mmCIF file of N, CA and C in Angstrom:
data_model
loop_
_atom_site.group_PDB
_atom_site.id
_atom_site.type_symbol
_atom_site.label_atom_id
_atom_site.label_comp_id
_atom_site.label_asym_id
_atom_site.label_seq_id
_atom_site.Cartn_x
_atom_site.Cartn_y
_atom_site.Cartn_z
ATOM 1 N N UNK A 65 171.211 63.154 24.592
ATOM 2 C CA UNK A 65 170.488 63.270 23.354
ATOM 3 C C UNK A 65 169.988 64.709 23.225
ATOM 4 N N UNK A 66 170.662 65.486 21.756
ATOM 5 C CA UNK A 66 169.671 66.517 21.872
ATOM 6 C C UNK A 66 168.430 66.843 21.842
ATOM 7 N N UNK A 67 167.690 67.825 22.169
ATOM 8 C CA UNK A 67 166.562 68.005 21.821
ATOM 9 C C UNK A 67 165.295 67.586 21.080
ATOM 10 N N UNK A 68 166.319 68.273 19.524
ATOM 11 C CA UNK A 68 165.506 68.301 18.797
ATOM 12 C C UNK A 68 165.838 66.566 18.087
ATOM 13 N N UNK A 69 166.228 65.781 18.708
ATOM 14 C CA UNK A 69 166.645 64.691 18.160
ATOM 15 C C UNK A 69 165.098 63.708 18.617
ATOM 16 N N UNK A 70 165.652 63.736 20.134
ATOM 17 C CA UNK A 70 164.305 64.398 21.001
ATOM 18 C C UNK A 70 163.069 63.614 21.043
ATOM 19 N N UNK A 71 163.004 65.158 20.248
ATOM 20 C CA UNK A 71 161.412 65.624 19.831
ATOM 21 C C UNK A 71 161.246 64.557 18.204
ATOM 22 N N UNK A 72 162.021 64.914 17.735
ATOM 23 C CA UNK A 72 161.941 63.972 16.340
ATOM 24 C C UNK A 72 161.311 62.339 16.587
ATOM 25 N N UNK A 73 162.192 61.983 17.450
ATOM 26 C CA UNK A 73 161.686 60.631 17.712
ATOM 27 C C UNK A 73 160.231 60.305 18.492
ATOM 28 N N UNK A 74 159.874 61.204 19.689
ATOM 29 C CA UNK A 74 158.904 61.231 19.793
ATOM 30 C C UNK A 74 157.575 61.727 19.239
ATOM 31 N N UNK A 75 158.056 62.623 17.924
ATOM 32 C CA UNK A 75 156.798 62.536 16.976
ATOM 33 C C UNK A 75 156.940 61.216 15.847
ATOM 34 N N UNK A 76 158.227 60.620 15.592
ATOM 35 C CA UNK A 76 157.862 59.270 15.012
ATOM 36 C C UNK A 76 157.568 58.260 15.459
ATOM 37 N N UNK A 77 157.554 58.006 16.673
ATOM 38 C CA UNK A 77 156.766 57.364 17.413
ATOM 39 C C UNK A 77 155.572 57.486 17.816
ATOM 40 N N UNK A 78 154.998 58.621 18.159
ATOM 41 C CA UNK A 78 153.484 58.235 17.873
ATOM 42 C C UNK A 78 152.792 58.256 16.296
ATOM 43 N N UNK A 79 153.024 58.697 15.426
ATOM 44 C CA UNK A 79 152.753 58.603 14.374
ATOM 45 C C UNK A 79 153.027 56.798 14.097
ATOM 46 N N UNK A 80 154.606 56.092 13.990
ATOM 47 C CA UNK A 80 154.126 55.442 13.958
ATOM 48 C C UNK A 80 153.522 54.629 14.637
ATOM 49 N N UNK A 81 153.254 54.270 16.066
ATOM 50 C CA UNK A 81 152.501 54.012 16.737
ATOM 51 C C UNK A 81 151.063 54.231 16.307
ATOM 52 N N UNK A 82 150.422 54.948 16.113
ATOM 53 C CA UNK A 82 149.509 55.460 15.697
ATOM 54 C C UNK A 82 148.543 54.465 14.646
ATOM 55 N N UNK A 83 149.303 54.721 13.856
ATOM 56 C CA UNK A 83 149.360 54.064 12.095
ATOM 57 C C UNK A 83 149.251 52.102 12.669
ATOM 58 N N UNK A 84 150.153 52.119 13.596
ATOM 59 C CA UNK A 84 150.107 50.593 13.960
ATOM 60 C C UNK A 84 149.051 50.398 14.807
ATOM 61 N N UNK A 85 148.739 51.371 15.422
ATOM 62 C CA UNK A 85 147.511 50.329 16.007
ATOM 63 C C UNK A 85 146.381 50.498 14.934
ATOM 64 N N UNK A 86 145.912 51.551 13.853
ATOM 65 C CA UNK A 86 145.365 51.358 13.051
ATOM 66 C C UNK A 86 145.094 50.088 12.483
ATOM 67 N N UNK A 87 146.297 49.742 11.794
ATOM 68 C CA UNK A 87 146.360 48.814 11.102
ATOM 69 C C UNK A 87 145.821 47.386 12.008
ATOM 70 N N UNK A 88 146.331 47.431 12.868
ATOM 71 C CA UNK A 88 146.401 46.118 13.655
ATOM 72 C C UNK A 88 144.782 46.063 14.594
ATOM 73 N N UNK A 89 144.261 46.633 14.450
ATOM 74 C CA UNK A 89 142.852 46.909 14.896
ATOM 75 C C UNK A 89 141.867 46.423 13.568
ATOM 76 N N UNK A 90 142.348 47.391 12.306
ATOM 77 C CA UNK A 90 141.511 46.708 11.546
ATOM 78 C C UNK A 90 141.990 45.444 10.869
ATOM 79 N N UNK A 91 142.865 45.251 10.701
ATOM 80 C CA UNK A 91 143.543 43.748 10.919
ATOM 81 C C UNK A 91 142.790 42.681 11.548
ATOM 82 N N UNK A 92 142.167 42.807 13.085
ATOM 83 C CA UNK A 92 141.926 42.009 13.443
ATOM 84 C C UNK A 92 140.300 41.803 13.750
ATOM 85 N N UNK A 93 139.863 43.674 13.207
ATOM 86 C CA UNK A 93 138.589 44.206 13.295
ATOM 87 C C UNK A 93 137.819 43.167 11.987
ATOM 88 N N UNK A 94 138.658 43.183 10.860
ATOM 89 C CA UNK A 94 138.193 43.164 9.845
ATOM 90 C C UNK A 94 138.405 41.606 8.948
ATOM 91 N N UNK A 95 139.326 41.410 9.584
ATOM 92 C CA UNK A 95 140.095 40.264 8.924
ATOM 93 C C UNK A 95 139.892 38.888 9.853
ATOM 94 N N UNK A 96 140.254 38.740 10.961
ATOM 95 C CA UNK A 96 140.606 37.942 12.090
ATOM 96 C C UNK A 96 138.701 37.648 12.442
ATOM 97 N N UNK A 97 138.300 38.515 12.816
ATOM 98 C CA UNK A 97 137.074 38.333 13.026
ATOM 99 C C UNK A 97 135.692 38.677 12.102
ATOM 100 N N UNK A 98 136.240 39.173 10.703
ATOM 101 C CA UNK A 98 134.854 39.285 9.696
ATOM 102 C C UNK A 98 134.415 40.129 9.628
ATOM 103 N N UNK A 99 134.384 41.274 10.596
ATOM 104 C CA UNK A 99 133.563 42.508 10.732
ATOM 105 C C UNK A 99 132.737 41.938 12.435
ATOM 106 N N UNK A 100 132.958 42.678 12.891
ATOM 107 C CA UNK A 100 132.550 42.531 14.425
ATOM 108 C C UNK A 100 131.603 43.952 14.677
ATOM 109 N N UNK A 101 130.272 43.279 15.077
ATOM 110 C CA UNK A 101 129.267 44.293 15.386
ATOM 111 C C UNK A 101 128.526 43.834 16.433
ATOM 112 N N UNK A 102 128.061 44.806 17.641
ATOM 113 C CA UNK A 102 127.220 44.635 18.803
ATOM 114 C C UNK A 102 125.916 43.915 18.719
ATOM 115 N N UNK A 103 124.946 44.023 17.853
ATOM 116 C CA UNK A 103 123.567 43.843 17.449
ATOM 117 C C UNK A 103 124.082 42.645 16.416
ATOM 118 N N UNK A 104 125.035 42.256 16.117
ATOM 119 C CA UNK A 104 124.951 40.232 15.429
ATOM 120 C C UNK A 104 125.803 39.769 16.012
ATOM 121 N N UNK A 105 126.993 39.897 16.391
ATOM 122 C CA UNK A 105 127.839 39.173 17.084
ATOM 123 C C UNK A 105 127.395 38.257 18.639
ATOM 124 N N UNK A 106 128.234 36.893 18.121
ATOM 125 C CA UNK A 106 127.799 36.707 19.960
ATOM 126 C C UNK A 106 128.671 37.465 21.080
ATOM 127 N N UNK A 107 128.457 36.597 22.012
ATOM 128 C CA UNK A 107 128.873 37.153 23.330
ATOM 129 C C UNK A 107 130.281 36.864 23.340
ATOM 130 N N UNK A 108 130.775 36.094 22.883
ATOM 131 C CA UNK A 108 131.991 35.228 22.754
ATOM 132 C C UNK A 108 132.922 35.644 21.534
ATOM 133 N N UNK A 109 132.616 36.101 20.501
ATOM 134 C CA UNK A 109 132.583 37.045 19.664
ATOM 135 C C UNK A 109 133.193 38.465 19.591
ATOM 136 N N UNK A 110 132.369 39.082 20.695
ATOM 137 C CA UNK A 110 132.525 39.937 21.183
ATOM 138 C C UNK A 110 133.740 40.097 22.755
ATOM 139 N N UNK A 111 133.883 39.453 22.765
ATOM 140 C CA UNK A 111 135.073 39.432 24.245
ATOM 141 C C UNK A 111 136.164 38.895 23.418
ATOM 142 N N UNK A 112 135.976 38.282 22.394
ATOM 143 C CA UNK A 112 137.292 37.217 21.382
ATOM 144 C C UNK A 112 137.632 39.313 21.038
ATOM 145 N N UNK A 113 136.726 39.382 20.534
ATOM 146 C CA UNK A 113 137.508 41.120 19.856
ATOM 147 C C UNK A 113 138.028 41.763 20.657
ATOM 148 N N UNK A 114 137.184 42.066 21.803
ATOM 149 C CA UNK A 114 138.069 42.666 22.746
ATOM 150 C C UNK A 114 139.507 42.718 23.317
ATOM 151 N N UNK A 115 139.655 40.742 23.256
ATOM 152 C CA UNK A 115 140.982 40.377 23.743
ATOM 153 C C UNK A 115 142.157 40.453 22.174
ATOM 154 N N UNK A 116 141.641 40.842 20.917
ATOM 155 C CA UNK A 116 142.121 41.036 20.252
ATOM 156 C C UNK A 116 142.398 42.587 19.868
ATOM 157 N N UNK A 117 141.808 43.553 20.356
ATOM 158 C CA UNK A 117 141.933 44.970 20.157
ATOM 159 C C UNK A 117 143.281 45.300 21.349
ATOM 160 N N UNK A 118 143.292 44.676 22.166
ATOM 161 C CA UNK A 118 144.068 44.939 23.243
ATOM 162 C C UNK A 118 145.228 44.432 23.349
ATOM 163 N N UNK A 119 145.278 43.315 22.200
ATOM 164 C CA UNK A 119 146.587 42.829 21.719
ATOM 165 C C UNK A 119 147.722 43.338 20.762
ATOM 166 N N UNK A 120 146.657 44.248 19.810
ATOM 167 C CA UNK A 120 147.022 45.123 18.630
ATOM 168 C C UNK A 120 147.501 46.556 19.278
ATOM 169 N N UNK A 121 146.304 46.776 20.535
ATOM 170 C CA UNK A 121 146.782 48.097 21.232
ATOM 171 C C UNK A 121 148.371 47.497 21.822
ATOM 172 N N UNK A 122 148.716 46.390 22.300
ATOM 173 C CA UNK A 122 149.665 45.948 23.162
ATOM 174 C C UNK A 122 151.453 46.185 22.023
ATOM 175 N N UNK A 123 151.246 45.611 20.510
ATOM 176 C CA UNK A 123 151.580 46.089 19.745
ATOM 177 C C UNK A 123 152.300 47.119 19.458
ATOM 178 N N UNK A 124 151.363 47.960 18.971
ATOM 179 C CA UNK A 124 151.445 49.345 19.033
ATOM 180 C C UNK A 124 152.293 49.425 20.014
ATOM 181 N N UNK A 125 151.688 50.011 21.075
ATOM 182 C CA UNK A 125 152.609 50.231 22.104
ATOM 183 C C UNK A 125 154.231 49.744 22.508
ATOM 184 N N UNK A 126 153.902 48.429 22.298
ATOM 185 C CA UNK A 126 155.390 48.059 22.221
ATOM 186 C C UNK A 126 156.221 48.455 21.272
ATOM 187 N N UNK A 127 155.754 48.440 19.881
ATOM 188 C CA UNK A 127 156.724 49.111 18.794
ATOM 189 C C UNK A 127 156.910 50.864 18.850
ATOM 190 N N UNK A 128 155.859 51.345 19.604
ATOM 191 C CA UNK A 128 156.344 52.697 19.717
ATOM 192 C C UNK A 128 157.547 53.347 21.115
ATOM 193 N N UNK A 129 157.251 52.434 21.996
ATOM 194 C CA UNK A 129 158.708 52.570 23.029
ATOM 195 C C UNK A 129 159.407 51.912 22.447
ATOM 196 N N UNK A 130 159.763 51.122 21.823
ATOM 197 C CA UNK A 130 161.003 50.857 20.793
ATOM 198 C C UNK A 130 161.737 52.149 20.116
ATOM 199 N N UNK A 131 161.018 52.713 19.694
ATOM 200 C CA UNK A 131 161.092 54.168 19.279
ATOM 201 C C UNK A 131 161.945 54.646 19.756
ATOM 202 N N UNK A 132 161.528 55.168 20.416
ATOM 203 C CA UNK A 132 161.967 56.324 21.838
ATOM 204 C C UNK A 132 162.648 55.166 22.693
ATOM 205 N N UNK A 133 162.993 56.372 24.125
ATOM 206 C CA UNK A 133 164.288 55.701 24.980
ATOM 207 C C UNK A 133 162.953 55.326 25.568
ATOM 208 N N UNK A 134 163.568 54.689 26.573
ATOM 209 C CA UNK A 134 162.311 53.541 27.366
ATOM 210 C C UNK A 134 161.471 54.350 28.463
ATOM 211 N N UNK A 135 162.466 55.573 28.756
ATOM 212 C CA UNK A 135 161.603 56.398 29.984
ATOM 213 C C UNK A 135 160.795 57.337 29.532
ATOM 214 N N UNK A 136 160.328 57.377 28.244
ATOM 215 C CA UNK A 136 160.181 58.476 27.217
ATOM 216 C C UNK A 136 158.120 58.076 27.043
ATOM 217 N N UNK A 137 157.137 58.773 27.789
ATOM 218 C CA UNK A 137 155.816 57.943 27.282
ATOM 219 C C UNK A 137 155.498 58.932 26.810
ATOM 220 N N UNK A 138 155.951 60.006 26.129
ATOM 221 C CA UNK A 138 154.645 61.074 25.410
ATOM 222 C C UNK A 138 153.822 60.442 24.279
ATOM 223 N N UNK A 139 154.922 59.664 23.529
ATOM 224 C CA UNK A 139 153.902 59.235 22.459
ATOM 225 C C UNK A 139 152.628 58.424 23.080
ATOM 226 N N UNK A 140 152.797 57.506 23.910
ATOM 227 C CA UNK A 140 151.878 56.972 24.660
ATOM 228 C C UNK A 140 150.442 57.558 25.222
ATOM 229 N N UNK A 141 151.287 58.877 25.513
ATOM 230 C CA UNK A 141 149.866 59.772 26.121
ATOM 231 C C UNK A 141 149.535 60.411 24.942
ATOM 232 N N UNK A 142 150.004 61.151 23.955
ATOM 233 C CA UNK A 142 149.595 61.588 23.299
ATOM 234 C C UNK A 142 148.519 60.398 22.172
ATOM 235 N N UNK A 143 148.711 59.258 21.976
ATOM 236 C CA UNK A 143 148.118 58.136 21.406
ATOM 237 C C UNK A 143 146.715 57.666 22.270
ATOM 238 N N UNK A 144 146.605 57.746 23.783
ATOM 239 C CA UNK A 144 145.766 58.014 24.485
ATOM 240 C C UNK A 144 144.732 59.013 24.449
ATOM 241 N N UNK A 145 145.453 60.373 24.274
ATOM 242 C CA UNK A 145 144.870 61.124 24.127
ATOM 243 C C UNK A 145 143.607 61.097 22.606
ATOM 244 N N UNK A 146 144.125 60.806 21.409
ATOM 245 C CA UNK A 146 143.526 60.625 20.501
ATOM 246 C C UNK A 146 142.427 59.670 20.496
ATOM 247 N N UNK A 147 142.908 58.301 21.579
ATOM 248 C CA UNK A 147 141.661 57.480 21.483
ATOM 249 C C UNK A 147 140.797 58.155 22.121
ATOM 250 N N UNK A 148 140.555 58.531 23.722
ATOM 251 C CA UNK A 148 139.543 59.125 24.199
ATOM 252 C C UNK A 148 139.120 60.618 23.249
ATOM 253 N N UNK A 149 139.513 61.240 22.566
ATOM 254 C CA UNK A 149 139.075 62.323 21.718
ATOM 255 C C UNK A 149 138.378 61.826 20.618
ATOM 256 N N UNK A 150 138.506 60.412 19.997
ATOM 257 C CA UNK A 150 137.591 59.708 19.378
ATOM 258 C C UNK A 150 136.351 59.213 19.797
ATOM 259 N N UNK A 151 136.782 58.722 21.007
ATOM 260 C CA UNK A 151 135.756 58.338 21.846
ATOM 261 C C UNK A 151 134.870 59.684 22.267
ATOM 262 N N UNK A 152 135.156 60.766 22.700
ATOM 263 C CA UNK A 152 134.198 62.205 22.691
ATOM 264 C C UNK A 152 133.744 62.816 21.738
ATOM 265 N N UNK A 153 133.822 62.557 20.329
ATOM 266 C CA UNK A 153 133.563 62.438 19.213
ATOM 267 C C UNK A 153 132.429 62.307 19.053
ATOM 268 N N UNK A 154 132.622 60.539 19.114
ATOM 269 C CA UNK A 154 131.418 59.519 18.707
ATOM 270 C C UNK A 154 130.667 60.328 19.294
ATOM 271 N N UNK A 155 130.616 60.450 20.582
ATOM 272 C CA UNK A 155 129.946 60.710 22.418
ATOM 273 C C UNK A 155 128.736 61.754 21.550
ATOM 274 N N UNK A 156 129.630 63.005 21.213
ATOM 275 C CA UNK A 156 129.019 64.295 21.065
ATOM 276 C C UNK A 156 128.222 64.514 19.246
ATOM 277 N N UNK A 157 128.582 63.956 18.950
ATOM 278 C CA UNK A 157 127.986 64.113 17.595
ATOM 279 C C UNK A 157 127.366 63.063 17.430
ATOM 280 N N UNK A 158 126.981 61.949 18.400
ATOM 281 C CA UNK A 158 126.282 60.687 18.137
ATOM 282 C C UNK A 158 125.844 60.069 17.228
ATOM 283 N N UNK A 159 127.714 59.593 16.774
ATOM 284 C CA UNK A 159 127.452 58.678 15.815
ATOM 285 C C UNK A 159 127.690 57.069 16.183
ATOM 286 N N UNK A 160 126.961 56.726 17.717
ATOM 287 C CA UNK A 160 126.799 55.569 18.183
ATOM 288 C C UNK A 160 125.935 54.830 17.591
ATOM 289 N N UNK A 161 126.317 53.340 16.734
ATOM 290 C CA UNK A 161 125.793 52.824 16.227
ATOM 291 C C UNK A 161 125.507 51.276 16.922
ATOM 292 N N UNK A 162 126.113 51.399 17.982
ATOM 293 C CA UNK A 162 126.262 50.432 18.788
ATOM 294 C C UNK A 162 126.330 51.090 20.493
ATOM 295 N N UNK A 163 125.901 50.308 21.681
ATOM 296 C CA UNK A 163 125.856 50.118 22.865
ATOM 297 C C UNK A 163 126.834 51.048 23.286
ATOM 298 N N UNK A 164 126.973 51.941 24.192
ATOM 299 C CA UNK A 164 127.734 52.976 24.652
ATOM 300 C C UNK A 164 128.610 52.242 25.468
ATOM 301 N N UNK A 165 128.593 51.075 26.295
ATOM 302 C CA UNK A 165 129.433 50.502 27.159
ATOM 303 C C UNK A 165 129.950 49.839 26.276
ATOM 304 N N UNK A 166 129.470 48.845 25.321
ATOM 305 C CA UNK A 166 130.681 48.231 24.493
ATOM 306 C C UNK A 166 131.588 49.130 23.618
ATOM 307 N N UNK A 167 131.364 50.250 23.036
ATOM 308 C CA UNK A 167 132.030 51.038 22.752
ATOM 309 C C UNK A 167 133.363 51.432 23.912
ATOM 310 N N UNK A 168 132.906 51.567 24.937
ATOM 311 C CA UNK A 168 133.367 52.375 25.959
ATOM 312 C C UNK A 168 134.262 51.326 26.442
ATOM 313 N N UNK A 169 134.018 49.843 26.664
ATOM 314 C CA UNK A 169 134.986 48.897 26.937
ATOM 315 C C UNK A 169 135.888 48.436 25.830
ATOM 316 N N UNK A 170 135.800 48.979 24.438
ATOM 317 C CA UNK A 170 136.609 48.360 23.731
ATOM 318 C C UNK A 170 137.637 49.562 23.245
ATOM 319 N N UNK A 171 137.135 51.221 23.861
ATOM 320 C CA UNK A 171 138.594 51.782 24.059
ATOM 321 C C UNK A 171 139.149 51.713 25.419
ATOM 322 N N UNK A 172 138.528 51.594 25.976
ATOM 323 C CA UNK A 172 139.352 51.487 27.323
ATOM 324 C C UNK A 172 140.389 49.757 27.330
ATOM 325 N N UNK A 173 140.002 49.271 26.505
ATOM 326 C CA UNK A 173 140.804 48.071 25.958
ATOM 327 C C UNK A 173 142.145 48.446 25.101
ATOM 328 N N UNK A 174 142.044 49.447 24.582
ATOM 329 C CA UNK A 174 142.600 49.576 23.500
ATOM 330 C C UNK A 174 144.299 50.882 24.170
ATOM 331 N N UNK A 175 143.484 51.950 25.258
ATOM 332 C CA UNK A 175 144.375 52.253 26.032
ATOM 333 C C UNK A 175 145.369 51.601 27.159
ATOM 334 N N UNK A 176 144.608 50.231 27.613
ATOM 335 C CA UNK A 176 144.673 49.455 28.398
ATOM 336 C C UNK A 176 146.724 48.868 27.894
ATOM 337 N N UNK A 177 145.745 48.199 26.270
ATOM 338 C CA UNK A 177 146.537 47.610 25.864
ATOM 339 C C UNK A 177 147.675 48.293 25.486
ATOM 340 N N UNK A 178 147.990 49.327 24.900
ATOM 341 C CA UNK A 178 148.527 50.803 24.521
ATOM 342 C C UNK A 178 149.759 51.244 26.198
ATOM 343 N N UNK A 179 148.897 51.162 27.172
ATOM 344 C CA UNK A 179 150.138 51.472 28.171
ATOM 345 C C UNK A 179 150.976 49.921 28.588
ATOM 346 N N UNK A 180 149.999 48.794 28.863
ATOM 347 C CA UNK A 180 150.947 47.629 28.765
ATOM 348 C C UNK A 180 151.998 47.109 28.074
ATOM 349 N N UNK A 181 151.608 47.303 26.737
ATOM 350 C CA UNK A 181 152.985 47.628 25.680
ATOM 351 C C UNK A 181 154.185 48.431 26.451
ATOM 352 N N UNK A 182 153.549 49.287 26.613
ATOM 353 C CA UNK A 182 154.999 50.310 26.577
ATOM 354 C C UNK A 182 155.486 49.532 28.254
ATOM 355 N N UNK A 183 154.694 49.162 29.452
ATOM 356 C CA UNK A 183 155.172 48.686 29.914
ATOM 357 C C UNK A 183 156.278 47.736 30.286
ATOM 358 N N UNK A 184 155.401 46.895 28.977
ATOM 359 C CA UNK A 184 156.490 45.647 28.785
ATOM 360 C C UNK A 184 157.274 45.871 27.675
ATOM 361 N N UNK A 185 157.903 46.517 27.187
ATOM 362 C CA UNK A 185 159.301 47.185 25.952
ATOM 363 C C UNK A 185 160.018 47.658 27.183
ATOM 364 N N UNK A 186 159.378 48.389 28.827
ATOM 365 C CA UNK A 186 160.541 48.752 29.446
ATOM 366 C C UNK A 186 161.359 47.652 30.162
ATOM 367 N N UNK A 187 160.653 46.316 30.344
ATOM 368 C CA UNK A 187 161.502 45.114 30.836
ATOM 369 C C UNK A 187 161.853 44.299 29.944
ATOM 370 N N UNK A 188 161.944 44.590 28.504
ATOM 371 C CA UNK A 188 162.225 44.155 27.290
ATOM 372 C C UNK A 188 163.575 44.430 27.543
ATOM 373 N N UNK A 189 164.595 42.747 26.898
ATOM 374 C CA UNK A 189 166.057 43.117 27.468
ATOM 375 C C UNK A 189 166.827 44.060 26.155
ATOM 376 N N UNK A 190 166.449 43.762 25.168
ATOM 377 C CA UNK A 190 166.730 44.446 24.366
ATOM 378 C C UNK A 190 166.273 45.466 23.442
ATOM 379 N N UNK A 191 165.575 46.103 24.868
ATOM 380 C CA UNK A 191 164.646 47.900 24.642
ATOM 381 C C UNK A 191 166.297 48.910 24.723
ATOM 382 N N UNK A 192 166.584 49.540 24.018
ATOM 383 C CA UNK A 192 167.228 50.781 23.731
ATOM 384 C C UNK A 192 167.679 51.521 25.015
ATOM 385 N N UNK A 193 168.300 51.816 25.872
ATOM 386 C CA UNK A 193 168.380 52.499 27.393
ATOM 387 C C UNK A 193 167.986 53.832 26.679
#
């Protein structure tokens, strides 16, 4: 594969990757669960979202090694990269409106879910060599 063929695919893959876990976050942020917040939600509530952010991250991930060849994770890291740069964001300009650990467990959910994807697209029988 050339290069720049490449490179092409691995910027449409995280883009769309990207865009999909968007969607599929507030999908399930917004829709699936009502609006999910630290200070009203229960406890149960709150772990139901979790196991749903990490499903959407799982998603994502899988449709973006679809993308690309299967040995291929930049988009992955680079999609990583953006969550924790969101997450240093919030951090530094403190716009925490909620609990720093639930914040903090529901991206680390979200990367979690984000490399498992791509994990499982590489034992996917009909992932792309």
């Amino acid at each position: 594969m050339k290069s720049r063929m490449r490179l092409f695919l691995i910027i449409l893959a995280t883009v769309l990757g990207g865009f999909s876990l968007v969607l599929y976050t507030t999908l399930s942020e917004e829709i699936i669960l009502k609006g999910i917040t630290y200070c009203t939600s229960s406890l149960s509530k709150l772990a139901y979202g979790s196991f749903t952010f990490f499903i959407s991250a799982f998603l994502a991930g899988f449709l973006a090694s679809l993308v690309v060849v299967r040995d291929n994770s930049w988009p992955h890291f680079l999609i990583s990269a953006a969550i924790v740069g969101k997450m240093l964001f919030l951090l530094f300009f403190g716009y925490w409106a909620i609990s720093f650990w639930s914040v903090t467990g529901l991206h680390i959910s979200l990367i979690a879910g984000l490399w498992a994807g791509f994990f499982g697209a590489a034992k996917f029988p009909l992932a792309p060599m």
